[in-house]
Amino acid sequence: MLSGAVHYFRVHPALWDDRLRRLVAMGATHVETYVPWNFHERERGRIDFEGWRDVTRFVRLAEQAGLAVIVRPGPFICAEWDNGGLPTWLLYDGPIPLRTSDPRFLEPVDAWFDALMPRLVPLLRTHGGPIVAVQVENEYGSFGSDRAYLEHLRAGLRSRGVDVPLFTSDGPTGLMLDAGTLPGVAATANFGSAATDAMRVLDQRRPGEPFLCAEFWGGWFDHWGREHHTRPAVDMAAAIEPLLDGGGSVNVYMAHGGTSFGTWPGANIDQGAYLSTITSYDSDAPIGEAGELTEKFWELRRLFGSARGVDLPEPPPLPERQSARRVPLVPGASLLSALRSSAAVGVRASALPLSQEQLRQPAGLTLYEAELLIPAEDTILRVLEPRDRAWVFLDGVLVHRVDRNVPDEGVPLAGAGTVARLSIVVENEGRVNFGRHVGEEKGLLGGACLDAHGVSRLVHGWSQWPVDLQSLTELPEIPASSTDEASGAYRAEIACAHPADAFIALPGWEKVYVWLNGFLLGRLDARGPQGTLYAPGALWERGDNIVEVLSLGARGGDLQVENGPHLDTSAGSFIALQQG
């Protein structure tokens, strides 16, 4: 098996066939994809398999391209995807033991599999389709040890008609393999180097069992505020060759990374620090985010072609791209006015701030407001436990920013004895997708307080407006009312004679969300490393196109349409990352 990972949910449906045919030209015989539960069932009971979520069509296109298919249905997938693919609504009525045999988790899992499996079973190889293997959960040995949970999932797949080989995948260590594998289910390994060592560990535990590297990490993903990771193509190829020489099979993760559009990127906790994943999932993959064929592509084409002993087809031409140009942005509503107008459920009142889970809010921004009685003596205003970043306004003026990774030193308030309007915009930057922090709460969890003379006085009496940016298709065009001129909604019209791929840049802007013709492309952040948002040609229209920008901080210059991506390559060592 010479496989490559391509996630249908990270590729515009109009490009599925193009990306799959690039995979074939790379020499792959198989394609692997996850199925993210929360992408299909964002609201409980409303399961969607249409359009972008038509996994059946993706699998059939792979079959038409000549590829066999490996499916990893979870229910947990990790994948640097929000909450590891688990729906946020699981948490709306309070925390539950995720990824366990607790009935509160198994009941919705079973309902999801009841909906998903009838779509996959007719596509199995045993039914004449292209799906040759299905994974049981994902990297469970890195999380927990509830064997009854894994047994339940295996039994559930079999009872619903999945009769192709099942497999688990974990890191090639005793800690992970002990808890992540099941008797009678093939055990596979995930790694990016030391293939011979991994093959030896698996052979000791599963003598005579075929070896599959279910995830060979040829590259790595990026976090906001951290370096962009790259790996030399020759180094990647040198790490794969011993695996192939030893008769093993490989799935390159990722062969084509694509884009985590909207608010779908996940996050990680690293040594106590919260790290949000960038919008691009390029991952320094052989097939770039916009279909570019990198040096890694040609190295794998050489390796795979040699291993198969066949002549490989030529790859499709690169999709057309637009020419570069600058477009001015016209300001509209202030940030606070925009959020008040965009909240789907209107204002919610409470003594203390409600979490996004309590507000039934799956993602996005929450505006919290309260009346602030400022004492006559000097005090410090502090924001307590925002997840994940907060912008603080007093009477409509941006006065402070708070990051969950940095203890808040607060805002000094000169003694006034007056009443002010406190507005706090809290941004959910993505739910953790790996480890024990999956399922953490979001929002303004600790509220706010005034500190003076060693005493902290909590702020009570909150109103809150939840704004799920993922489902927002249009920003309000009401006149700006805030004295803060940077944070708010902006709009640009871009004429397009012929729709084609493009990249949108907003240099100098602190933090923005960007919509193209009502579709949320994602976010950009001055912390880097990502400097452009990929805008596939299928999202553009002939004639006028509307780009809307929601700014959460300092304003920059004109919007720039670029004809290529910008990912900061000034730092990053894959080898150092793996060893560290």
PDB file of C-alpha atoms in Angstrom, residues 346-512:
ATOM      1  CA  GLY A 346     -29.743  37.830  20.866  1.00  0.00           C
ATOM      2  CA  VAL A 347     -28.615  38.966  24.270  1.00  0.00           C
ATOM      3  CA  ARG A 348     -28.356  36.575  27.238  1.00  0.00           C
ATOM      4  CA  ALA A 349     -28.214  37.972  30.778  1.00  0.00           C
ATOM      5  CA  SER A 350     -26.553  36.381  33.814  1.00  0.00           C
ATOM      6  CA  ALA A 351     -24.872  37.351  37.071  1.00  0.00           C
ATOM      7  CA  LEU A 352     -21.544  35.886  35.962  1.00  0.00           C
ATOM      8  CA  PRO A 353     -20.381  35.402  32.359  1.00  0.00           C
ATOM      9  CA  LEU A 354     -21.669  32.283  30.625  1.00  0.00           C
ATOM     10  CA  SER A 355     -19.295  29.986  28.771  1.00  0.00           C
ATOM     11  CA  GLN A 356     -19.726  29.378  25.063  1.00  0.00           C
ATOM     12  CA  GLU A 357     -21.012  25.914  25.945  1.00  0.00           C
ATOM     13  CA  GLN A 358     -23.712  27.398  28.190  1.00  0.00           C
ATOM     14  CA  LEU A 359     -24.585  29.750  25.342  1.00  0.00           C
ATOM     15  CA  ARG A 360     -24.893  26.776  22.938  1.00  0.00           C
ATOM     16  CA  GLN A 361     -22.184  28.402  20.826  1.00  0.00           C
ATOM     17  CA  PRO A 362     -19.926  26.012  18.864  1.00  0.00           C
ATOM     18  CA  ALA A 363     -17.236  28.522  17.861  1.00  0.00           C
ATOM     19  CA  GLY A 364     -16.430  32.161  17.146  1.00  0.00           C
ATOM     20  CA  LEU A 365     -16.601  35.341  19.221  1.00  0.00           C
ATOM     21  CA  THR A 366     -18.623  36.237  22.298  1.00  0.00           C
ATOM     22  CA  LEU A 367     -19.290  39.825  23.345  1.00  0.00           C
ATOM     23  CA  TYR A 368     -19.618  40.233  27.119  1.00  0.00           C
ATOM     24  CA  GLU A 369     -20.850  43.540  28.551  1.00  0.00           C
ATOM     25  CA  ALA A 370     -21.458  44.848  32.042  1.00  0.00           C
ATOM     26  CA  GLU A 371     -21.923  48.130  33.850  1.00  0.00           C
ATOM     27  CA  LEU A 372     -18.670  48.967  35.611  1.00  0.00           C
ATOM     28  CA  LEU A 373     -18.768  51.112  38.747  1.00  0.00           C
ATOM     29  CA  ILE A 374     -15.297  52.650  38.967  1.00  0.00           C
ATOM     30  CA  PRO A 375     -14.310  53.620  42.534  1.00  0.00           C
ATOM     31  CA  ALA A 376     -12.981  57.043  43.379  1.00  0.00           C
ATOM     32  CA  GLU A 377      -9.544  55.618  44.253  1.00  0.00           C
ATOM     33  CA  ASP A 378      -7.133  54.145  41.724  1.00  0.00           C
ATOM     34  CA  THR A 379      -7.946  50.540  40.811  1.00  0.00           C
ATOM     35  CA  ILE A 380      -6.869  47.786  38.424  1.00  0.00           C
ATOM     36  CA  LEU A 381      -9.324  46.136  36.048  1.00  0.00           C
ATOM     37  CA  ARG A 382      -8.436  42.497  35.417  1.00  0.00           C
ATOM     38  CA  VAL A 383      -9.903  39.982  32.982  1.00  0.00           C
ATOM     39  CA  LEU A 384      -9.941  36.463  34.438  1.00  0.00           C
ATOM     40  CA  GLU A 385      -9.325  33.296  32.418  1.00  0.00           C
ATOM     41  CA  PRO A 386     -10.360  34.238  28.883  1.00  0.00           C
ATOM     42  CA  ARG A 387     -10.248  31.401  26.379  1.00  0.00           C
ATOM     43  CA  ASP A 388      -8.523  32.233  24.312  1.00  0.00           C
ATOM     44  CA  ARG A 389      -7.914  35.943  23.676  1.00  0.00           C
ATOM     45  CA  ALA A 390      -9.815  39.023  24.786  1.00  0.00           C
ATOM     46  CA  TRP A 391     -10.155  42.600  23.577  1.00  0.00           C
ATOM     47  CA  VAL A 392     -11.308  44.972  26.346  1.00  0.00           C
ATOM     48  CA  PHE A 393     -13.276  48.152  25.663  1.00  0.00           C
ATOM     49  CA  LEU A 394     -14.392  50.912  28.025  1.00  0.00           C
ATOM     50  CA  ASP A 395     -17.239  53.017  26.642  1.00  0.00           C
ATOM     51  CA  GLY A 396     -16.411  51.724  23.165  1.00  0.00           C
ATOM     52  CA  VAL A 397     -12.677  52.448  23.277  1.00  0.00           C
ATOM     53  CA  LEU A 398     -10.195  49.571  23.022  1.00  0.00           C
ATOM     54  CA  VAL A 399      -8.032  49.817  26.154  1.00  0.00           C
ATOM     55  CA  HIS A 400      -6.515  46.380  26.694  1.00  0.00           C
ATOM     56  CA  ARG A 401      -5.736  42.974  25.195  1.00  0.00           C
ATOM     57  CA  VAL A 402      -5.498  39.686  27.107  1.00  0.00           C
ATOM     58  CA  ASP A 403      -3.963  36.362  26.039  1.00  0.00           C
ATOM     59  CA  ARG A 404      -4.685  33.194  28.022  1.00  0.00           C
ATOM     60  CA  ASN A 405      -0.969  32.341  27.975  1.00  0.00           C
ATOM     61  CA  VAL A 406       0.016  35.574  29.722  1.00  0.00           C
ATOM     62  CA  PRO A 407      -1.116  36.475  33.277  1.00  0.00           C
ATOM     63  CA  ASP A 408      -3.184  39.638  33.008  1.00  0.00           C
ATOM     64  CA  GLU A 409      -1.546  42.608  34.705  1.00  0.00           C
ATOM     65  CA  GLY A 410      -4.740  44.531  34.244  1.00  0.00           C
ATOM     66  CA  VAL A 411      -5.716  48.051  33.199  1.00  0.00           C
ATOM     67  CA  PRO A 412      -5.074  50.918  35.645  1.00  0.00           C
ATOM     68  CA  LEU A 413      -8.189  53.014  36.115  1.00  0.00           C
ATOM     69  CA  ALA A 414      -7.672  56.464  37.564  1.00  0.00           C
ATOM     70  CA  GLY A 415     -10.068  57.171  40.389  1.00  0.00           C
ATOM     71  CA  ALA A 416     -13.281  58.511  38.984  1.00  0.00           C
ATOM     72  CA  GLY A 417     -16.304  57.368  40.965  1.00  0.00           C
ATOM     73  CA  THR A 418     -18.159  56.982  37.682  1.00  0.00           C
ATOM     74  CA  VAL A 419     -19.973  54.296  35.729  1.00  0.00           C
ATOM     75  CA  ALA A 420     -18.543  52.961  32.465  1.00  0.00           C
ATOM     76  CA  ARG A 421     -19.647  50.371  29.946  1.00  0.00           C
ATOM     77  CA  LEU A 422     -17.272  47.414  30.040  1.00  0.00           C
ATOM     78  CA  SER A 423     -17.201  45.374  26.820  1.00  0.00           C
ATOM     79  CA  ILE A 424     -15.015  42.283  26.449  1.00  0.00           C
ATOM     80  CA  VAL A 425     -14.770  40.442  23.141  1.00  0.00           C
ATOM     81  CA  VAL A 426     -13.529  36.893  23.732  1.00  0.00           C
ATOM     82  CA  GLU A 427     -12.219  34.859  20.827  1.00  0.00           C
ATOM     83  CA  ASN A 428     -12.330  31.073  20.741  1.00  0.00           C
ATOM     84  CA  GLU A 429      -9.161  30.385  18.716  1.00  0.00           C
ATOM     85  CA  GLY A 430      -9.858  26.681  18.319  1.00  0.00           C
ATOM     86  CA  ARG A 431     -10.499  23.725  20.587  1.00  0.00           C
ATOM     87  CA  VAL A 432      -7.643  21.452  21.578  1.00  0.00           C
ATOM     88  CA  ASN A 433      -7.508  18.414  19.270  1.00  0.00           C
ATOM     89  CA  PHE A 434      -5.032  16.156  21.081  1.00  0.00           C
ATOM     90  CA  GLY A 435      -4.532  14.862  24.613  1.00  0.00           C
ATOM     91  CA  ARG A 436      -6.382  15.302  27.858  1.00  0.00           C
ATOM     92  CA  HIS A 437      -7.453  18.911  27.173  1.00  0.00           C
ATOM     93  CA  VAL A 438      -9.882  17.910  24.422  1.00  0.00           C
ATOM     94  CA  GLY A 439     -13.307  19.214  25.416  1.00  0.00           C
ATOM     95  CA  GLU A 440     -12.180  22.238  27.443  1.00  0.00           C
ATOM     96  CA  GLU A 441     -14.578  25.139  27.938  1.00  0.00           C
ATOM     97  CA  LYS A 442     -14.389  28.379  25.976  1.00  0.00           C
ATOM     98  CA  GLY A 443     -15.431  31.960  26.680  1.00  0.00           C
ATOM     99  CA  LEU A 444     -14.859  34.343  29.586  1.00  0.00           C
ATOM    100  CA  LEU A 445     -14.587  31.686  32.263  1.00  0.00           C
ATOM    101  CA  GLY A 446     -13.461  33.785  35.216  1.00  0.00           C
ATOM    102  CA  GLY A 447     -15.231  37.041  34.523  1.00  0.00           C
ATOM    103  CA  ALA A 448     -13.577  40.309  35.527  1.00  0.00           C
ATOM    104  CA  CYS A 449     -12.719  42.105  38.744  1.00  0.00           C
ATOM    105  CA  LEU A 450     -11.543  45.425  40.147  1.00  0.00           C
ATOM    106  CA  ASP A 451      -8.485  45.287  42.436  1.00  0.00           C
ATOM    107  CA  ALA A 452      -7.678  47.943  44.996  1.00  0.00           C
ATOM    108  CA  HIS A 453      -5.947  47.824  48.410  1.00  0.00           C
ATOM    109  CA  GLY A 454      -5.541  44.053  48.272  1.00  0.00           C
ATOM    110  CA  VAL A 455      -9.250  43.429  47.640  1.00  0.00           C
ATOM    111  CA  SER A 456     -10.763  42.031  44.429  1.00  0.00           C
ATOM    112  CA  ARG A 457     -14.358  42.908  43.644  1.00  0.00           C
ATOM    113  CA  LEU A 458     -16.043  40.778  40.988  1.00  0.00           C
ATOM    114  CA  VAL A 459     -18.049  42.414  38.233  1.00  0.00           C
ATOM    115  CA  HIS A 460     -21.632  41.116  38.164  1.00  0.00           C
ATOM    116  CA  GLY A 461     -24.576  41.657  35.857  1.00  0.00           C
ATOM    117  CA  TRP A 462     -23.450  40.525  32.415  1.00  0.00           C
ATOM    118  CA  SER A 463     -25.064  40.557  29.010  1.00  0.00           C
ATOM    119  CA  GLN A 464     -23.601  38.404  26.272  1.00  0.00           C
ATOM    120  CA  TRP A 465     -23.946  38.106  22.510  1.00  0.00           C
ATOM    121  CA  PRO A 466     -22.650  34.819  21.010  1.00  0.00           C
ATOM    122  CA  VAL A 467     -21.537  35.120  17.386  1.00  0.00           C
ATOM    123  CA  ASP A 468     -20.832  31.872  15.561  1.00  0.00           C
ATOM    124  CA  LEU A 469     -18.612  33.180  12.777  1.00  0.00           C
ATOM    125  CA  GLN A 470     -18.754  29.854  10.930  1.00  0.00           C
ATOM    126  CA  SER A 471     -22.426  30.328  10.097  1.00  0.00           C
ATOM    127  CA  LEU A 472     -22.205  34.102   9.563  1.00  0.00           C
ATOM    128  CA  THR A 473     -22.443  34.917   5.844  1.00  0.00           C
ATOM    129  CA  GLU A 474     -22.718  38.721   5.921  1.00  0.00           C
ATOM    130  CA  LEU A 475     -21.380  41.440   8.199  1.00  0.00           C
ATOM    131  CA  PRO A 476     -23.743  44.287   9.122  1.00  0.00           C
ATOM    132  CA  GLU A 477     -23.274  47.550   7.229  1.00  0.00           C
ATOM    133  CA  ILE A 478     -24.553  49.856   9.970  1.00  0.00           C
ATOM    134  CA  PRO A 479     -22.535  53.066  10.465  1.00  0.00           C
ATOM    135  CA  ALA A 480     -19.640  52.893  12.913  1.00  0.00           C
ATOM    136  CA  SER A 481     -20.551  54.230  16.348  1.00  0.00           C
ATOM    137  CA  SER A 482     -17.367  53.492  18.296  1.00  0.00           C
ATOM    138  CA  THR A 483     -14.547  55.965  18.771  1.00  0.00           C
ATOM    139  CA  ASP A 484     -12.207  53.059  18.081  1.00  0.00           C
ATOM    140  CA  GLU A 485     -11.543  53.193  14.333  1.00  0.00           C
ATOM    141  CA  ALA A 486      -9.570  49.988  13.874  1.00  0.00           C
ATOM    142  CA  SER A 487     -11.743  47.195  15.264  1.00  0.00           C
ATOM    143  CA  GLY A 488     -14.782  46.547  13.158  1.00  0.00           C
ATOM    144  CA  ALA A 489     -16.186  45.484   9.805  1.00  0.00           C
ATOM    145  CA  TYR A 490     -14.658  46.387   6.459  1.00  0.00           C
ATOM    146  CA  ARG A 491     -15.710  45.671   2.901  1.00  0.00           C
ATOM    147  CA  ALA A 492     -14.074  45.571  -0.523  1.00  0.00           C
ATOM    148  CA  GLU A 493     -15.355  44.913  -4.030  1.00  0.00           C
ATOM    149  CA  ILE A 494     -13.043  43.004  -6.339  1.00  0.00           C
ATOM    150  CA  ALA A 495     -13.746  42.715 -10.042  1.00  0.00           C
ATOM    151  CA  CYS A 496     -12.879  39.328 -11.532  1.00  0.00           C
ATOM    152  CA  ALA A 497     -13.044  38.774 -15.281  1.00  0.00           C
ATOM    153  CA  HIS A 498     -12.210  35.085 -14.995  1.00  0.00           C
ATOM    154  CA  PRO A 499     -12.560  33.182 -11.664  1.00  0.00           C
ATOM    155  CA  ALA A 500      -9.261  31.572 -10.665  1.00  0.00           C
ATOM    156  CA  ASP A 501      -7.264  30.753  -7.549  1.00  0.00           C
ATOM    157  CA  ALA A 502      -5.940  33.646  -5.478  1.00  0.00           C
ATOM    158  CA  PHE A 503      -4.453  34.448  -2.089  1.00  0.00           C
ATOM    159  CA  ILE A 504      -5.681  37.286   0.114  1.00  0.00           C
ATOM    160  CA  ALA A 505      -3.264  39.237   2.303  1.00  0.00           C
ATOM    161  CA  LEU A 506      -3.914  41.999   4.846  1.00  0.00           C
ATOM    162  CA  PRO A 507      -0.454  43.219   5.854  1.00  0.00           C
ATOM    163  CA  GLY A 508      -0.300  45.295   9.013  1.00  0.00           C
ATOM    164  CA  TRP A 509      -3.643  44.157  10.407  1.00  0.00           C
ATOM    165  CA  GLU A 510      -3.504  42.727  13.927  1.00  0.00           C
ATOM    166  CA  LYS A 511      -6.166  40.017  13.726  1.00  0.00           C
ATOM    167  CA  VAL A 512      -8.842  39.521  11.074  1.00  0.00           C
TER     168      VAL A 512
END
